[in-house]
XYZ file of N, CA, C and O in Angstrom:
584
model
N 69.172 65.094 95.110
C 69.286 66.496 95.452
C 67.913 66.991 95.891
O 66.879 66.694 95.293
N 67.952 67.547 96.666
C 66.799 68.048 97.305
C 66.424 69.397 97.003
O 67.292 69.829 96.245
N 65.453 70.381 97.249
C 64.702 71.801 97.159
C 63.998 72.218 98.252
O 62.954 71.881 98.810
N 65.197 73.379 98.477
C 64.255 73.894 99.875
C 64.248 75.447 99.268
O 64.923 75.890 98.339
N 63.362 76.058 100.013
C 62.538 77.294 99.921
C 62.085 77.958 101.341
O 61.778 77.294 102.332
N 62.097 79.516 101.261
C 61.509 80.019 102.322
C 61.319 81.470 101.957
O 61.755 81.843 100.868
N 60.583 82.513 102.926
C 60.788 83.448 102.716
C 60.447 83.916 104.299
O 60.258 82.979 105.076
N 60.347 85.315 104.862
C 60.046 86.042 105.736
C 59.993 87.269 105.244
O 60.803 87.844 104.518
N 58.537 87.795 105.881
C 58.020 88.850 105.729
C 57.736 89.517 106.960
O 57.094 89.137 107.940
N 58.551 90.962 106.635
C 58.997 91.528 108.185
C 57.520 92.550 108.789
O 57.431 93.129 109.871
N 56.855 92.514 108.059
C 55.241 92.880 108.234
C 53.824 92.012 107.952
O 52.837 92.514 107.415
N 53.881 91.066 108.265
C 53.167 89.464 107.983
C 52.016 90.365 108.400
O 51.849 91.252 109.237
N 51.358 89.818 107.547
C 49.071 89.867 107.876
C 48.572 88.986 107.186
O 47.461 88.909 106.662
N 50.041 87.828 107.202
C 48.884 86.404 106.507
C 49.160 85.014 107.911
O 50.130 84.861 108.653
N 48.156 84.394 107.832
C 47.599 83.846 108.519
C 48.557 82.121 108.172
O 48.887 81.992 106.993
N 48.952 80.927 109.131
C 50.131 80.265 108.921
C 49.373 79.804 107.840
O 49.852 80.361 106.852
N 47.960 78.709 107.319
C 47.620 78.736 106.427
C 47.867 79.544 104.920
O 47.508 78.907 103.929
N 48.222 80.364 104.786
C 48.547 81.014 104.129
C 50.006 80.865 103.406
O 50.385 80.571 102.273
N 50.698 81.258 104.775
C 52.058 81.128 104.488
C 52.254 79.974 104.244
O 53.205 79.875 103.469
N 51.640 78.600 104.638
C 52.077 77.486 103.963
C 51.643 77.180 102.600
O 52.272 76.223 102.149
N 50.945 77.573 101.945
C 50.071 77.979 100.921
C 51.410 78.509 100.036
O 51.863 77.929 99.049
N 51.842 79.543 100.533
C 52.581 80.060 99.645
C 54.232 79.300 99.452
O 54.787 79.024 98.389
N 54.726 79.102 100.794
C 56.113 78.233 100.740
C 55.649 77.005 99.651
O 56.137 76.781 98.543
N 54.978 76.571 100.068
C 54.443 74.706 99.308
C 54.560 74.912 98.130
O 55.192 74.079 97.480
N 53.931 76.220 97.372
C 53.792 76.384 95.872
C 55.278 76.569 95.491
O 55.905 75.746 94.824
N 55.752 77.653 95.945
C 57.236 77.413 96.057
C 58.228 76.462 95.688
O 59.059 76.401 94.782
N 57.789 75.468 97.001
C 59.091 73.970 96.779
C 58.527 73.484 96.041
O 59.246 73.132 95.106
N 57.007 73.111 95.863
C 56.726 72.364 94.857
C 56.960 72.264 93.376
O 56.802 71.188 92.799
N 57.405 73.573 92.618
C 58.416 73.650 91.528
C 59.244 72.545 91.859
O 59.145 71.584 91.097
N 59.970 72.455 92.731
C 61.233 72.048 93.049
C 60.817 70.493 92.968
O 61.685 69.638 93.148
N 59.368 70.103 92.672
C 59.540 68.734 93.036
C 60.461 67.655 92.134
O 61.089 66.706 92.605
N 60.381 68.047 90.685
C 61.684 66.985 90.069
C 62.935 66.816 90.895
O 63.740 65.961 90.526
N 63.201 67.567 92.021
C 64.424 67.302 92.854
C 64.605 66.823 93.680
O 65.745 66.450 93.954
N 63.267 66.544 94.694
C 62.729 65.800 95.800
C 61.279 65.341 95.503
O 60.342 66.009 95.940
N 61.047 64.120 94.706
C 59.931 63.117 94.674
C 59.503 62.652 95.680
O 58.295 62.431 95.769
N 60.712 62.258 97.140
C 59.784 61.337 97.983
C 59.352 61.626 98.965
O 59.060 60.802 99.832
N 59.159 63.235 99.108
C 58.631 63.903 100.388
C 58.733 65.237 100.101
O 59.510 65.789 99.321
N 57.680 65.819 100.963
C 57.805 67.980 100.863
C 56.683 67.964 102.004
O 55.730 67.265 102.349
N 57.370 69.180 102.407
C 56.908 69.861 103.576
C 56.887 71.252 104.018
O 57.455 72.120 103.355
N 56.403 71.455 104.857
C 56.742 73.195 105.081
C 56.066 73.381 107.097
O 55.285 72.812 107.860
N 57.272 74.847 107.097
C 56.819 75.160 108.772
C 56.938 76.397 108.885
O 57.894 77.078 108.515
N 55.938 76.755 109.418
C 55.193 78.489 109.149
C 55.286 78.954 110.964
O 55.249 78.269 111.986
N 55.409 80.313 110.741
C 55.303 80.386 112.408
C 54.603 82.243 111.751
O 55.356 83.183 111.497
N 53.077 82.289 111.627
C 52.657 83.719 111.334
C 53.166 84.765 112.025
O 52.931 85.856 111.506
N 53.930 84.784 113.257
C 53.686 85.548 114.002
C 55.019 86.323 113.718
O 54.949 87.551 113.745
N 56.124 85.784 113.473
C 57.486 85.569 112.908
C 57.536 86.267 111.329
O 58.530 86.699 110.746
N 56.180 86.225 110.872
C 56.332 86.116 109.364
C 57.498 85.301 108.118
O 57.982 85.600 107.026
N 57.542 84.287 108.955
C 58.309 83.240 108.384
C 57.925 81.587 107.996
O 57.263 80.776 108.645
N 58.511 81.465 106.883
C 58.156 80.153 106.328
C 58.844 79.182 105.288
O 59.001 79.461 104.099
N 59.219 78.049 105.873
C 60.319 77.315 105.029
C 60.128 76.486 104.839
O 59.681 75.772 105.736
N 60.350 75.904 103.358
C 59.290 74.737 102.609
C 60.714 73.738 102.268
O 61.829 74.259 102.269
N 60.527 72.272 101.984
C 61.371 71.516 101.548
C 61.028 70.263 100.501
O 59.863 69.901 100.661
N 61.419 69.841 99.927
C 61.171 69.115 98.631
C 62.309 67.479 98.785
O 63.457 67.775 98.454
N 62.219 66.431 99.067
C 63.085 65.762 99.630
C 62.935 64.868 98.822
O 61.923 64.685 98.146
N 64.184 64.059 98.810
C 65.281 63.017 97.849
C 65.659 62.075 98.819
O 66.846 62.308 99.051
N 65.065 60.608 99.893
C 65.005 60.518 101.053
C 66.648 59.561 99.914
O 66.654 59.135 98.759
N 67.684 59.591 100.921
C 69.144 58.974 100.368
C 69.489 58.125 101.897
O 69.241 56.964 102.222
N 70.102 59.145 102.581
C 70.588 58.346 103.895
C 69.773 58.008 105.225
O 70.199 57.517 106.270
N 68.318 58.459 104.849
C 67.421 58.234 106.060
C 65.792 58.214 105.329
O 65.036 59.178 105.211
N 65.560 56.805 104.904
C 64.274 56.413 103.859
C 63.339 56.612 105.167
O 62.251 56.117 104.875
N 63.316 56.961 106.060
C 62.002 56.970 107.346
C 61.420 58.363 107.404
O 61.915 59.243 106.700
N 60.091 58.692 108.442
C 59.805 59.987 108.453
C 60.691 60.580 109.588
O 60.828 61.786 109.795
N 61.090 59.893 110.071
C 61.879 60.756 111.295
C 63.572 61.830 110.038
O 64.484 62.527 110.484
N 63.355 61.562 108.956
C 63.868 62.172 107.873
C 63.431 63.210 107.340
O 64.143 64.024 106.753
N 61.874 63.320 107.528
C 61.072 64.230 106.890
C 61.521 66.403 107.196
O 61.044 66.792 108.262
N 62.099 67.254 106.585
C 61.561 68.241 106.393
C 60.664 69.524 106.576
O 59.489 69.198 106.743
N 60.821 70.572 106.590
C 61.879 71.573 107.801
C 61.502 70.008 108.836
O 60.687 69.087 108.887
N 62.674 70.500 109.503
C 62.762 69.573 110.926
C 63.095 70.535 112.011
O 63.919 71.434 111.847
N 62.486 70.350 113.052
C 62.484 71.549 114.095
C 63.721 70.628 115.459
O 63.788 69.410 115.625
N 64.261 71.347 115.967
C 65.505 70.669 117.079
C 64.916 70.329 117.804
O 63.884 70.849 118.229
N 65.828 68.581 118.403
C 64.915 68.473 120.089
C 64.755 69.432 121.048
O 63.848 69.457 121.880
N 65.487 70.083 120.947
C 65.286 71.719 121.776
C 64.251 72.485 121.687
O 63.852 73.175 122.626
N 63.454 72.415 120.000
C 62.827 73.434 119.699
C 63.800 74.865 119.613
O 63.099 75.849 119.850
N 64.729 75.094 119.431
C 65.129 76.456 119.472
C 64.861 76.364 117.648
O 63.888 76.885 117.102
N 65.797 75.699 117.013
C 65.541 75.520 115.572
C 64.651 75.128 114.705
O 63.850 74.236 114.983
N 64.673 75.874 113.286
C 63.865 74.849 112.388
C 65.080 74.894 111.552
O 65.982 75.692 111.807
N 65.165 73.671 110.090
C 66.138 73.859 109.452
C 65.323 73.237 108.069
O 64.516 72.321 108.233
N 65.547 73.712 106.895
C 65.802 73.143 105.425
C 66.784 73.135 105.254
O 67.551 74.076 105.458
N 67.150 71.701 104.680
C 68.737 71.469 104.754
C 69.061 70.714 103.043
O 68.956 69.517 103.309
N 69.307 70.779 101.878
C 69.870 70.346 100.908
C 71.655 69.937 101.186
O 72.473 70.658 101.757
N 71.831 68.941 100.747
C 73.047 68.847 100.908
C 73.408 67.305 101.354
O 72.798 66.252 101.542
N 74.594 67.732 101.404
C 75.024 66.162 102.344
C 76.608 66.555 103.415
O 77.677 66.982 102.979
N 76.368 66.333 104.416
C 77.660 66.569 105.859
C 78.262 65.064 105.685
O 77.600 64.177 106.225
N 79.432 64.683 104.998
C 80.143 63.506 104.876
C 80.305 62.782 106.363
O 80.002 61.641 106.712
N 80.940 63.957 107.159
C 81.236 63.480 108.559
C 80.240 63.480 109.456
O 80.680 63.799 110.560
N 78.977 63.238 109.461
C 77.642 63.151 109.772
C 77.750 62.097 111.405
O 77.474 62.274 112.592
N 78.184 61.249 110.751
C 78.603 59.948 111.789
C 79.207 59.941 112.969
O 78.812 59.587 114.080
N 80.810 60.634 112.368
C 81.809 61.251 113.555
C 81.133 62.006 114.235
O 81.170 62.024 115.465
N 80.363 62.792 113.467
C 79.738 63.842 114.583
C 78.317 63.742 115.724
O 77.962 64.398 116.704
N 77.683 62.344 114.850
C 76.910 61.554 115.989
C 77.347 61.085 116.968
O 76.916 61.338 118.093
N 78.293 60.308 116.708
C 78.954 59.333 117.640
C 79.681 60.651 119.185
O 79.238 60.757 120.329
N 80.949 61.468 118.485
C 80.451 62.600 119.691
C 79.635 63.507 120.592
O 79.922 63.979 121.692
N 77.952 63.701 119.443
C 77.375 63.871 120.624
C 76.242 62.623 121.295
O 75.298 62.806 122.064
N 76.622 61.638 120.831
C 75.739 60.545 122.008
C 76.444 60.780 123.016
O 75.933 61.069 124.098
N 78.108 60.671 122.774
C 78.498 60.408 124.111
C 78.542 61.707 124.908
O 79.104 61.878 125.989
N 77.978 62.432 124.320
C 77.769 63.855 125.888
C 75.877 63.583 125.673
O 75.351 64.583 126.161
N 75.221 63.008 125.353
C 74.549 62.756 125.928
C 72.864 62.666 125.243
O 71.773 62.459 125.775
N 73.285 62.932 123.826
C 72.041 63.142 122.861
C 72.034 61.741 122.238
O 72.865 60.863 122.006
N 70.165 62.013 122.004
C 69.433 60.680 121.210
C 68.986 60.786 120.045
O 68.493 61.883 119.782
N 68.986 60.154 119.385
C 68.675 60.275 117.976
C 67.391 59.502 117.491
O 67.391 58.299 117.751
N 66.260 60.025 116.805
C 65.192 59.483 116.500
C 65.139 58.415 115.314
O 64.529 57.350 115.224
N 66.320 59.330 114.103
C 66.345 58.573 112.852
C 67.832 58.633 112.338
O 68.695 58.914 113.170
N 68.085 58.469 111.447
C 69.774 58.581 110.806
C 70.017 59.529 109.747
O 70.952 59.302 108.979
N 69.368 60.471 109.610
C 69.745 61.815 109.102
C 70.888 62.484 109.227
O 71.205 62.463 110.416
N 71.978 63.305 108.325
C 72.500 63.860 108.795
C 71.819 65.283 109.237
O 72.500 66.080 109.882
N 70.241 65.642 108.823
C 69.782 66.772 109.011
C 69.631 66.628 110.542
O 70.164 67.542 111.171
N 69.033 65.698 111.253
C 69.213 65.604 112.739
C 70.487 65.524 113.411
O 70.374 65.553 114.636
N 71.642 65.433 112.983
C 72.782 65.652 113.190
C 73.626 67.048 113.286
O 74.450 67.416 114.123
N 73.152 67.640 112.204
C 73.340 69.248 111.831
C 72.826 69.944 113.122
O 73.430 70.836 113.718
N 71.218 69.231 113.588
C 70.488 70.568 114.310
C 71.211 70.336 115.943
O 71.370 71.268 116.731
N 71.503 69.229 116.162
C 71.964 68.506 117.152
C 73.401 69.488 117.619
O 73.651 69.870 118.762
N 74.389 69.799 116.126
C 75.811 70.386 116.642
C 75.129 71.961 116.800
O 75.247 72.798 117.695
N 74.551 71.965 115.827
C 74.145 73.676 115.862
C 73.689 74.072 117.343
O 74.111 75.109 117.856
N 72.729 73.130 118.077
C 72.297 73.162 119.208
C 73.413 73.122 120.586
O 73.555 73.754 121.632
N 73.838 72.398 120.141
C 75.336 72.203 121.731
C 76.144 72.750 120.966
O 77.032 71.914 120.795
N 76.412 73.780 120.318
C 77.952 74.188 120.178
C 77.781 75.437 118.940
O 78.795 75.960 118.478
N 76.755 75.738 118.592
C 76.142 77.270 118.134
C 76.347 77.138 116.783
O 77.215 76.288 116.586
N 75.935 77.598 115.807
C 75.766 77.786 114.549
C 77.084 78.168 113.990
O 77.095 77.969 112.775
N 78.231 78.661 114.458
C 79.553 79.259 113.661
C 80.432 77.589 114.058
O 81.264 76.946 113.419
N 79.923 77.406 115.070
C 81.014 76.549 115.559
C 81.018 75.174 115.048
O 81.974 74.402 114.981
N 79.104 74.887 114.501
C 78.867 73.393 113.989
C 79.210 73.452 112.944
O 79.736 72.418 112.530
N 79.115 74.674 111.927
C 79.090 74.650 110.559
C 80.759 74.185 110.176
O 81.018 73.352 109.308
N 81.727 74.846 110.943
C 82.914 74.836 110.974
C 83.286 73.019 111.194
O 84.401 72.530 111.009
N 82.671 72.637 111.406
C 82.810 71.278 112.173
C 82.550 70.539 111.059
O 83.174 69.490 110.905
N 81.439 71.022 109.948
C 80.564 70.375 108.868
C 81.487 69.891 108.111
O 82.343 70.772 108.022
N 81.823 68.903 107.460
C 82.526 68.510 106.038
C 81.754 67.879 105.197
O 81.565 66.663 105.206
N 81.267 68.678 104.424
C 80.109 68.455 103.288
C 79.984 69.102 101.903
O 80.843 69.859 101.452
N 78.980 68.794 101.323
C 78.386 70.026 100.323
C 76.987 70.424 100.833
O 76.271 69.534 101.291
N 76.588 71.568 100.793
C 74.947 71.659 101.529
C 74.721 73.347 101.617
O 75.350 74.399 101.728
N 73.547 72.880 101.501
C 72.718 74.600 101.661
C 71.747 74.505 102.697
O 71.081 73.486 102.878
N 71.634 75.698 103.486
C 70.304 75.356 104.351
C 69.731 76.864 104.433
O 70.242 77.952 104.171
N 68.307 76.432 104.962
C 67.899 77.650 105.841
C 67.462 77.243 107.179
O 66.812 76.260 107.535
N 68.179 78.641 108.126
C 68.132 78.332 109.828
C 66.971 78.738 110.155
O 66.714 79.777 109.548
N 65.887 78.303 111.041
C 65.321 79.650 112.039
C 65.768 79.596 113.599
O 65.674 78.644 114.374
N 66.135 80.525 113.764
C 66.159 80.527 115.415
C 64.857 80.898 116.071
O 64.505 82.053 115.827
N 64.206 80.327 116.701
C 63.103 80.911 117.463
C 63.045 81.409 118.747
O 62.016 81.935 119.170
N 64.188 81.281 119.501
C 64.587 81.674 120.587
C 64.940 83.354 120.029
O 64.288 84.351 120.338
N 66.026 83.312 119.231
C 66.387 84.908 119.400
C 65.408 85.927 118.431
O 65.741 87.112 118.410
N 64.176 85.499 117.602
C 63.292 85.875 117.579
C 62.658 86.483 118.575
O 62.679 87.601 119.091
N 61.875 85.112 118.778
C 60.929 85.896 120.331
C 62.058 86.833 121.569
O 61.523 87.658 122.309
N 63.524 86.594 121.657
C 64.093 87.779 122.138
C 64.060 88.599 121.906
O 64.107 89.382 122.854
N 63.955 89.210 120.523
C 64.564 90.370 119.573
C 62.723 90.793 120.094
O 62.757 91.940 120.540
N 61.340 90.263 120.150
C 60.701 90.697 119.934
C 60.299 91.259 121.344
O 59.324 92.008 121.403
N 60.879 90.992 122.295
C 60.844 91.057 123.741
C 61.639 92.392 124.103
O 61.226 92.936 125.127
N 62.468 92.882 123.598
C 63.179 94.080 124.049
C 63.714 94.919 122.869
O 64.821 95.434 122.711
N 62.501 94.910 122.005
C 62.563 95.956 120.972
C 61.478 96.537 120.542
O 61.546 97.410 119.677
């Protein structure tokens, strides 16, 4: 079982140093739950930051490692949990046209979320699991015409 953590602060005046400073202390409680890896991904500007504590099970490599950001870059994700149908759902998107670095189902997750939107992958999910999303696309939108 893994430990993820985050927070956002909708008036940030700390610096990403900082914010990783603070997520890390965070998951790091959490470490009896994830021994074989922790991490964290700060974006100051966003005032956001999401830390993870990892239990490496179905993907012992770093291409496994925590928040994990999408080949897209639109996402970051902390993901606890496990998506049973992880596989089925690789195997459909190689064949429209995606590559896979490692055998995660967390690279799998960001992969449906990415071609087929966040209501539509989750729906797709057959698992147990908790996560936290960031979108960074509709961020920097929201910050563009408001």
């Amino acid at each position: 079982m893994c430990g993820i953590s985050g927070f956002l602060e909708m008036s940030c005046r700390r610096g990403n140093d900082e914010l990783k400073d603070s997520v890390l202390e965070m998951v790091n409680t959490l470490r009896h739950r994830g021994p074989d890896d922790g991490g964290a991904w700060t974006d100051a500007d966003a005032g956001i930051a999401l830390g993870h504590r990892r239990l490496s099970i179905l993907d012992l490599s770093p291409e496994g490692h925590q928040p994990m950001r999408s080949v897209c870059g639109r996402y970051v994700i902390s993901f606890n949990g496990e998506v049973y149908n992880f596989k089925a759902l690789r195997d459909e998107l190689e064949v429209l046209g995606y590559a896979f670095r490692g055998h995660s189902d967390t690279e799998v997750m960001l992969a449906c979320i990415s071609e087929w939107g966040i209501l539509s992958a989750v729906r797709r999910f057959n698992g147990m699991f908790a996560f936290g999303l960031w979108d960074i696309f509709y961020y920097i939108w929201l910050k563009v015409f408001i």
